[in-house]
Tab-separated table of C-alpha atoms in Angstrom:
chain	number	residue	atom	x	y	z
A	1	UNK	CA	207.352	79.845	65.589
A	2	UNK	CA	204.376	79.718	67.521
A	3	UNK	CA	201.926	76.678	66.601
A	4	UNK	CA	198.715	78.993	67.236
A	5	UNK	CA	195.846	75.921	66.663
A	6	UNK	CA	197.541	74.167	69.503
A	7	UNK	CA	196.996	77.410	71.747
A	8	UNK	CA	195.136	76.777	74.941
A	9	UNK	CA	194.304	79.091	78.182
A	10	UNK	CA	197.285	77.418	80.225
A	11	UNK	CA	200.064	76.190	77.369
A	12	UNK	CA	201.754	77.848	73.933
A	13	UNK	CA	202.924	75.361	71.770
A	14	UNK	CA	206.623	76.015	69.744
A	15	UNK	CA	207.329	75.089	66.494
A	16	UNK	CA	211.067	74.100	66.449
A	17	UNK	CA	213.440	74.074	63.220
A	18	UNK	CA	213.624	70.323	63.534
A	19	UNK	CA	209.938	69.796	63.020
A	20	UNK	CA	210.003	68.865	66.643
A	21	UNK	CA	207.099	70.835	69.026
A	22	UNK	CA	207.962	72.514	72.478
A	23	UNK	CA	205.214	73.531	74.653
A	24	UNK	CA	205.272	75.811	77.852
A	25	UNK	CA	202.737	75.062	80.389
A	26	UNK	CA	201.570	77.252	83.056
A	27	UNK	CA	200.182	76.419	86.281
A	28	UNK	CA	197.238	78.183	85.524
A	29	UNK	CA	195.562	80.401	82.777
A	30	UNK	CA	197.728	82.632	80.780
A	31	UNK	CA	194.712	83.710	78.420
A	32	UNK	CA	190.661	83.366	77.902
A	33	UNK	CA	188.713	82.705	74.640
A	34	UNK	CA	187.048	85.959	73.916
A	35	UNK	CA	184.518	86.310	70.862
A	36	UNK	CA	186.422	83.244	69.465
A	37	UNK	CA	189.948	84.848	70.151
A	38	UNK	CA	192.477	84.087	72.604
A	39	UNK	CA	193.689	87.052	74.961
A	40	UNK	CA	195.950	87.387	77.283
A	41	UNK	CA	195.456	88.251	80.627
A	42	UNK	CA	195.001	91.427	81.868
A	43	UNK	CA	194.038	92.821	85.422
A	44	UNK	CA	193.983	96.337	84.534
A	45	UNK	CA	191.270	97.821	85.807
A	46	UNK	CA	189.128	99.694	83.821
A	47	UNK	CA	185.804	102.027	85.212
A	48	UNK	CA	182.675	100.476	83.372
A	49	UNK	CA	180.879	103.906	84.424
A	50	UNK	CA	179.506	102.184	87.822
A	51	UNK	CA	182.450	99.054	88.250
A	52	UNK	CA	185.580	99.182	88.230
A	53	UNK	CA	186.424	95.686	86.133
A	54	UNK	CA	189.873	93.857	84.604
A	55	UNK	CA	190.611	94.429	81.030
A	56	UNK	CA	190.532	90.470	80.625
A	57	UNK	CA	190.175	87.659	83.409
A	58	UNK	CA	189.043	84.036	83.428
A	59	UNK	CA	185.972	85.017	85.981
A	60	UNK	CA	183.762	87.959	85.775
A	61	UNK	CA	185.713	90.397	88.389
A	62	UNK	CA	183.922	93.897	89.747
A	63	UNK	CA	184.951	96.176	92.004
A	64	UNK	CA	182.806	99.169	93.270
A	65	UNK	CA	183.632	102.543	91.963
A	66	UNK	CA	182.812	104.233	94.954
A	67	UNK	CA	178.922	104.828	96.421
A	68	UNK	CA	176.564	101.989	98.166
A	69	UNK	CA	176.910	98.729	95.479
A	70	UNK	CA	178.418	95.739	96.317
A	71	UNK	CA	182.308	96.406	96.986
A	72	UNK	CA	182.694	93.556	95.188
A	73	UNK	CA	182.146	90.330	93.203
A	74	UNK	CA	183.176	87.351	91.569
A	75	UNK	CA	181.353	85.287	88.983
A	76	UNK	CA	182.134	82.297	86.691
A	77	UNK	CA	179.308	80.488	84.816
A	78	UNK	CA	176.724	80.043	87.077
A	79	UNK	CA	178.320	80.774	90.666
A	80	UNK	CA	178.727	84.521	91.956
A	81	UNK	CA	180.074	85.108	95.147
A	82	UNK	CA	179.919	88.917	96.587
A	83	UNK	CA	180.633	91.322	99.388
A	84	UNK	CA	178.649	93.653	100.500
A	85	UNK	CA	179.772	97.013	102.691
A	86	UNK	CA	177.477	98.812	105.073
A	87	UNK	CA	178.680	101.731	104.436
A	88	UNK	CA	179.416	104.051	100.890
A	89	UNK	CA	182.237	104.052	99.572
A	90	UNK	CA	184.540	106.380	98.554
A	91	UNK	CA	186.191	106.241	95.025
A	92	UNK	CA	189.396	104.231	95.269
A	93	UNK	CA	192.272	105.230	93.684
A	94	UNK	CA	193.214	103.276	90.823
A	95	UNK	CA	196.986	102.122	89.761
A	96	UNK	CA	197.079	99.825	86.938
A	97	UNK	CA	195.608	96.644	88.664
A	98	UNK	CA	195.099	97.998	92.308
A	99	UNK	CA	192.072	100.032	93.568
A	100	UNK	CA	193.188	101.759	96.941
């Protein structure tokens, strides 16, 4: 059984039948605190209405939709980093987590 309060973004923590704990660590994050839960990861992108962002990600992730934004950027607290086209776009086509 899962010991849920010792949860974190990059380990689960097992419960064994001997009262002994197992924990699985990844080598980076599996899940993000959101609105005081944890979620997993998910790169599925969704269409905002004018990005296309993933479902759930440890930085803020947006892709352009199609038209003359940014094609993309990535933000995390207080650093953003973007690129910029100099052309429109057209709308990508989206599969899961690829835009093509």
């Amino acid at each position: 059984m899962e010991a849920v309060s010792e949860r974190t973004a990059e380990s689960t923590t097992w419960a064994n039948p001997d009262g002994s704990l197992t924990t699985e660590t990844a080598s980076g994050a599996i899940r993000v605190r959101e609105d005081g839960q944890w979620k997993r990861i998910d790169t599925t992108l969704v269409d905002t209405g004018s990005r296309l962002e993933p479902k759930t990600a440890v930085a803020d992730v947006a892709l352009s939709d199609g038209g003359s934004e940014d094609f993309a950027s990535v933000g995390r607290g207080a650093l953003t980093f973007g690129l910029d086209w100099a052309t429109a776009l057209p709308a990508p086509q989206v599969d899961g987590d690829t835009a093509v």
